[in-house]
Amino acid sequence: MVSSSGSSEKSATSKDVLLDFLAGGTVAPLERVKLLLQTQDVNHKIAQGKKYKGFGDCFVRCIREEGTISLWRGNWANVIRYFPTQALNFAFKERYQKIFANYNPKSDPYKFFFGNLLAGGMAGATGLLFVYPLDFARTRLGVDIGKSVNERQFRGMNDCMAKIYKADGIRGLYRGFSISVAGIFVYRAFYFGGYDAGKKFMFGDNPNPSILYRFLFAQFITSSSEFLAYPLDTIRRRLMMQSGRGDIIYRGTVDCARKIAVTEGLTAFFKGNLSNMYRSVGSSLVLVLYDEFKRWLLLAGQSSYAK
């Protein structure tokens, strides 16, 4: 019985990671557009030339100036990052749920809700510690402008990490980590915690609510989570851009936030957010399909045990 349960959990994790991996590859062009819009004011090649006017202009110019394949630039680091990130997130989430959210949703609804928020945030923050250099490399490669390799700053993921490490040491690869932890905590807290706790309130004891209702609910949770965490994401991307550079624009997280607000306005914190709205559809599907696989594996395990 224990063996069957262990096997089911491993199958659920591997299937979920595969789903998220596929979703990540599909929306990679949207992610690159988002990164370019977020960082163009501190990207020398863009700031000194013609800036992107918005999502559509950036998308079209990437294809016209750098080729269609450029929309996936930096995605290899993202591919490598996805597997351990999602595996760690879901593994830590369930572990933290046992610690912080071990309450009955009916008798202790508030403790259950906030316990799930805390568990989700802790899971995301813990996982980030292991994969941050890959996230850093994905960002720097994604905003590296140039049609040919000779026109760009980095030749690939290894070259990027090696050059930054040589210039700034391990600190350079972890620049922006503290605000990233805050951002991922906010995002994962509402993404995982809000979904797990919210579905109890929305669907009650219904073991099999409509997939459409669950998808719409997951879409609301995902969009809300990304909106709340997006300003923090913009700050961390800006800080990442300083590694390996001689000129320092921001002295830290607070200074970065202040300068963005003063020189660019509050809307600058949400540059590229439109692509996140499109990407959230894939994230919502991951949440719903993850639940479906868990339910299917549970039923399969019960059927096997009955035999």
Coordinates of C-alpha atoms in Angstrom, one line a residue:
M1 CA 0.0 0.0 0.0
V2 CA 2.9 2.4 0.9
S3 CA 4.7 1.4 -2.3
S4 CA 1.6 2.2 -4.4
S5 CA 1.3 5.6 -2.7
G6 CA 4.9 6.4 -3.3
S7 CA 4.7 5.4 -6.9
S8 CA 1.6 7.6 -7.4
E9 CA 3.3 10.6 -5.9
K10 CA 6.3 10.2 -8.2
S11 CA 4.0 9.8 -11.2
A12 CA 2.1 12.9 -10.2
T13 CA 5.2 15.0 -9.9
S14 CA 6.7 13.9 -13.2
K15 CA 3.5 14.5 -15.1
D16 CA 3.1 17.9 -13.6
V17 CA 6.6 19.0 -14.4
L18 CA 6.1 17.8 -18.0
L19 CA 2.9 19.9 -18.3
D20 CA 4.6 23.0 -16.9
F21 CA 7.7 22.4 -19.2
L22 CA 5.4 22.2 -22.3
A23 CA 3.5 25.3 -21.2
G24 CA 6.8 27.2 -20.6
G25 CA 8.2 26.4 -24.0
T26 CA 4.9 27.6 -25.7
V27 CA 4.9 31.0 -24.0
A28 CA 8.7 31.6 -24.2
P29 CA 8.3 34.3 -26.8
L30 CA 5.9 36.2 -24.5
E31 CA 8.4 35.9 -21.7
R32 CA 11.2 37.4 -23.8
V33 CA 9.0 40.3 -24.9
K34 CA 8.1 40.9 -21.2
L35 CA 11.8 40.9 -20.2
L36 CA 12.7 43.4 -23.0
L37 CA 10.0 45.8 -22.0
Q38 CA 10.8 45.5 -18.3
T39 CA 14.5 46.3 -18.7
Q40 CA 14.8 48.5 -21.8
D41 CA 15.4 51.7 -19.8
V42 CA 18.6 50.2 -18.4
N43 CA 19.6 48.1 -21.4
H44 CA 22.4 50.1 -23.2
K45 CA 21.6 48.8 -26.7
I46 CA 17.9 49.7 -26.4
A47 CA 18.2 52.9 -24.3
Q48 CA 20.7 54.4 -26.8
G49 CA 18.6 53.5 -29.8
K50 CA 14.9 53.2 -30.6
K51 CA 12.8 52.0 -27.6
Y52 CA 9.9 49.6 -27.9
K53 CA 6.5 51.2 -27.9
G54 CA 4.7 48.3 -26.4
F55 CA 4.0 44.6 -26.6
G56 CA 3.1 44.4 -30.3
D57 CA 5.9 46.7 -31.4
C58 CA 8.5 44.7 -29.4
F59 CA 7.2 41.3 -30.7
V60 CA 7.3 42.5 -34.4
R61 CA 10.7 44.1 -34.1
C62 CA 12.2 41.0 -32.5
I63 CA 11.2 39.0 -35.5
R64 CA 12.2 41.7 -38.1
E65 CA 15.5 42.7 -36.5
E66 CA 16.7 39.4 -35.0
G67 CA 14.7 36.6 -36.6
T68 CA 11.8 34.5 -35.4
I69 CA 14.1 32.1 -33.5
S70 CA 15.2 35.1 -31.3
L71 CA 11.9 34.9 -29.5
W72 CA 13.2 31.8 -27.8
R73 CA 16.6 33.3 -26.8
G74 CA 17.5 32.3 -23.3
N75 CA 14.8 29.7 -23.1
W76 CA 17.3 26.9 -22.7
A77 CA 18.2 28.2 -19.3
N78 CA 14.4 28.3 -18.6
V79 CA 14.0 24.7 -19.8
I80 CA 16.7 23.5 -17.4
R81 CA 15.2 25.7 -14.6
Y82 CA 11.7 24.4 -15.0
F83 CA 12.2 20.8 -14.0
P84 CA 13.9 21.4 -10.6
T85 CA 11.8 24.6 -9.9
Q86 CA 8.4 22.9 -10.3
A87 CA 9.5 19.7 -8.6
L88 CA 10.9 21.6 -5.7
N89 CA 7.8 23.9 -5.5
F90 CA 5.3 21.1 -5.3
A91 CA 7.4 18.9 -3.1
F92 CA 8.1 21.7 -0.6
K93 CA 4.5 23.0 -0.8
E94 CA 3.1 19.7 0.5
R95 CA 5.7 19.5 3.2
Y96 CA 5.0 23.1 4.3
Q97 CA 1.3 22.5 4.2
K98 CA 1.7 19.8 6.8
I99 CA 3.5 22.3 9.0
F100 CA 1.5 25.5 8.5
A101 CA -1.9 24.5 7.1
N102 CA -2.8 21.4 9.0
Y103 CA -6.2 22.8 9.9
N104 CA -9.8 21.8 9.1
P105 CA -11.2 24.3 6.5
K106 CA -14.6 24.2 8.2
S107 CA -13.7 24.6 11.9
D108 CA -10.6 26.8 11.3
P109 CA -11.1 28.5 7.9
Y110 CA -8.8 31.5 8.5
K111 CA -5.9 29.4 9.9
F112 CA -6.4 27.0 7.0
F113 CA -6.4 29.9 4.4
F114 CA -3.4 31.8 5.7
G115 CA -1.6 28.6 6.5
N116 CA -1.9 27.7 2.8
L117 CA -0.7 31.1 1.8
L118 CA 2.4 30.8 4.0
A119 CA 3.1 27.2 2.8
G120 CA 2.9 28.3 -0.9
G121 CA 5.2 31.3 -0.3
M122 CA 7.7 29.2 1.7
A123 CA 7.8 26.6 -1.1
G124 CA 8.5 29.1 -3.8
A125 CA 11.2 30.9 -1.8
T126 CA 13.0 27.7 -0.8
G127 CA 13.0 26.4 -4.4
L128 CA 14.3 29.8 -5.7
L129 CA 17.5 29.5 -3.7
F130 CA 18.6 26.4 -5.8
V131 CA 17.7 27.7 -9.2
Y132 CA 18.3 31.5 -9.0
P133 CA 21.5 31.5 -11.2
L134 CA 19.5 29.9 -14.0
D135 CA 16.8 32.5 -13.6
F136 CA 19.5 35.2 -13.8
A137 CA 21.0 33.7 -16.9
R138 CA 17.6 33.4 -18.6
T139 CA 17.0 37.1 -17.9
R140 CA 20.3 38.3 -19.2
L141 CA 20.2 36.1 -22.3
G142 CA 16.6 37.1 -23.0
V143 CA 17.5 40.8 -23.1
D144 CA 20.8 40.4 -25.1
I145 CA 20.1 42.2 -28.3
G146 CA 21.8 41.3 -31.6
K147 CA 21.1 39.1 -34.7
S148 CA 24.4 37.3 -34.7
V149 CA 26.4 35.9 -31.8
N150 CA 29.2 38.5 -32.4
E151 CA 26.7 41.3 -31.9
R152 CA 25.6 40.1 -28.5
Q153 CA 27.3 40.2 -25.1
F154 CA 26.9 36.5 -24.3
R155 CA 27.4 33.4 -26.5
G156 CA 25.1 31.2 -24.4
M157 CA 24.1 30.2 -20.9
N158 CA 27.6 28.9 -19.8
D159 CA 29.3 32.0 -21.3
C160 CA 26.9 34.3 -19.5
M161 CA 27.4 32.7 -16.1
A162 CA 31.1 32.5 -16.5
K163 CA 31.5 36.2 -17.5
I164 CA 29.3 37.4 -14.7
Y165 CA 31.1 35.2 -12.1
K166 CA 34.5 36.5 -13.4
A167 CA 33.3 40.1 -13.1
D168 CA 31.3 40.0 -9.9
G169 CA 31.7 36.6 -8.3
I170 CA 28.8 34.6 -6.9
R171 CA 27.2 37.8 -5.8
G172 CA 26.7 38.8 -9.4
L173 CA 24.7 35.7 -10.1
Y174 CA 22.5 36.3 -7.1
R175 CA 22.0 40.0 -7.6
G176 CA 18.4 40.9 -6.8
F177 CA 17.9 37.7 -4.9
S178 CA 16.3 39.3 -1.8
I179 CA 13.6 41.1 -3.7
S180 CA 13.1 38.0 -5.8
V181 CA 12.4 36.0 -2.6
A182 CA 9.8 38.6 -1.6
G183 CA 8.3 38.5 -5.1
I184 CA 8.2 34.7 -5.3
F185 CA 6.8 34.5 -1.8
V186 CA 3.9 36.9 -2.8
Y187 CA 3.3 35.1 -6.1
R188 CA 3.5 31.5 -4.8
A189 CA 1.6 32.3 -1.7
F190 CA -1.4 33.4 -3.7
Y191 CA -0.8 31.0 -6.6
F192 CA -0.5 27.8 -4.6
G193 CA -2.1 28.9 -1.3
G194 CA -4.9 30.9 -2.8
Y195 CA -5.8 28.1 -5.1
D196 CA -5.6 25.3 -2.6
A197 CA -7.5 27.2 0.1
G198 CA -9.9 29.0 -2.2
K199 CA -11.2 25.9 -4.0
K200 CA -12.3 24.5 -0.6
F201 CA -14.4 27.6 -0.1
M202 CA -15.6 27.7 -3.7
F203 CA -16.4 24.0 -4.3
G204 CA -16.8 22.7 -0.7
D205 CA -16.9 19.0 -0.5
N206 CA -17.7 18.5 -4.2
P207 CA -15.1 15.9 -5.2
N208 CA -15.3 16.7 -8.9
P209 CA -16.4 20.2 -9.8
S210 CA -16.6 21.3 -13.4
I211 CA -13.2 21.6 -15.1
L212 CA -14.4 24.9 -16.6
Y213 CA -15.2 26.3 -13.2
R214 CA -11.9 25.2 -11.9
F215 CA -10.1 26.7 -14.9
L216 CA -11.8 30.1 -14.5
F217 CA -11.1 30.1 -10.8
A218 CA -7.4 29.2 -11.4
Q219 CA -7.3 31.9 -14.1
F220 CA -8.4 34.5 -11.5
I221 CA -5.9 33.2 -8.9
T222 CA -3.0 33.2 -11.4
S223 CA -3.8 36.7 -12.8
S224 CA -4.2 38.2 -9.4
S225 CA -0.9 36.5 -8.1
E226 CA 1.1 37.8 -11.1
F227 CA -0.4 41.3 -10.8
L228 CA 0.5 41.6 -7.1
A229 CA 4.0 40.3 -7.6
Y230 CA 4.8 42.1 -10.9
P231 CA 6.3 45.4 -9.5
L232 CA 8.7 43.3 -7.4
D233 CA 9.6 41.3 -10.5
T234 CA 10.4 44.5 -12.5
I235 CA 12.7 45.7 -9.7
R236 CA 14.6 42.4 -9.6
R237 CA 15.0 42.3 -13.3
R238 CA 16.5 45.8 -13.2
L239 CA 18.9 44.8 -10.5
M240 CA 20.0 41.8 -12.5
M241 CA 21.0 44.1 -15.3
Q242 CA 23.7 45.7 -13.2
S243 CA 25.8 42.5 -12.8
G244 CA 29.0 42.7 -14.9
R245 CA 28.6 46.4 -15.6
G246 CA 30.9 49.2 -14.5
D247 CA 28.2 51.8 -14.0
I248 CA 25.8 51.2 -11.1
I249 CA 22.4 52.8 -11.6
Y250 CA 20.7 51.4 -8.5
R251 CA 22.3 51.2 -5.0
G252 CA 19.8 48.6 -3.9
T253 CA 16.1 47.5 -3.9
V254 CA 14.7 50.7 -2.3
D255 CA 16.8 53.0 -4.5
C256 CA 15.7 51.1 -7.6
A257 CA 12.0 51.3 -6.7
R258 CA 12.4 55.0 -5.9
K259 CA 14.2 55.9 -9.1
I260 CA 11.7 53.9 -11.3
A261 CA 8.8 55.7 -9.6
V262 CA 10.4 59.2 -9.9
T263 CA 11.9 59.0 -13.4
E264 CA 9.5 56.7 -15.2
G265 CA 6.3 56.8 -13.2
L266 CA 4.3 54.1 -11.4
T267 CA 3.2 52.5 -14.6
A268 CA 6.8 51.6 -15.3
F269 CA 6.5 48.9 -12.7
F270 CA 4.0 47.1 -14.9
K271 CA 5.8 47.3 -18.2
G272 CA 5.3 44.0 -20.1
N273 CA 2.5 42.9 -17.9
L274 CA 0.3 42.3 -20.9
S275 CA 2.3 39.2 -21.8
N276 CA 1.8 37.9 -18.3
M277 CA -2.0 38.0 -18.9
Y278 CA -1.5 35.7 -21.9
R279 CA 1.0 33.5 -20.0
S280 CA -1.4 33.1 -17.1
V281 CA -3.6 30.9 -19.2
G282 CA -0.9 28.2 -19.3
S283 CA -0.3 28.5 -15.5
S284 CA -4.0 28.1 -14.9
L285 CA -4.1 25.0 -17.0
V286 CA -1.2 23.6 -15.0
L287 CA -3.0 24.0 -11.7
V288 CA -6.2 22.4 -13.0
L289 CA -4.4 19.5 -14.7
Y290 CA -2.3 18.9 -11.7
D291 CA -5.4 18.4 -9.6
E292 CA -6.9 16.2 -12.4
F293 CA -3.8 13.9 -12.4
K294 CA -3.8 13.7 -8.6
R295 CA -7.5 12.7 -8.6
W296 CA -6.9 10.2 -11.4
L297 CA -3.9 8.7 -9.6
L298 CA -5.8 8.4 -6.4
L299 CA -8.7 6.6 -8.1
A300 CA -6.2 4.3 -9.9
G301 CA -4.5 3.6 -6.6
Q302 CA -7.8 2.8 -4.9
S303 CA -8.8 0.5 -7.7
S304 CA -5.4 -1.3 -7.6
Y305 CA -5.7 -1.7 -3.8
A306 CA -9.2 -3.1 -4.1
K307 CA -8.0 -5.8 -6.4

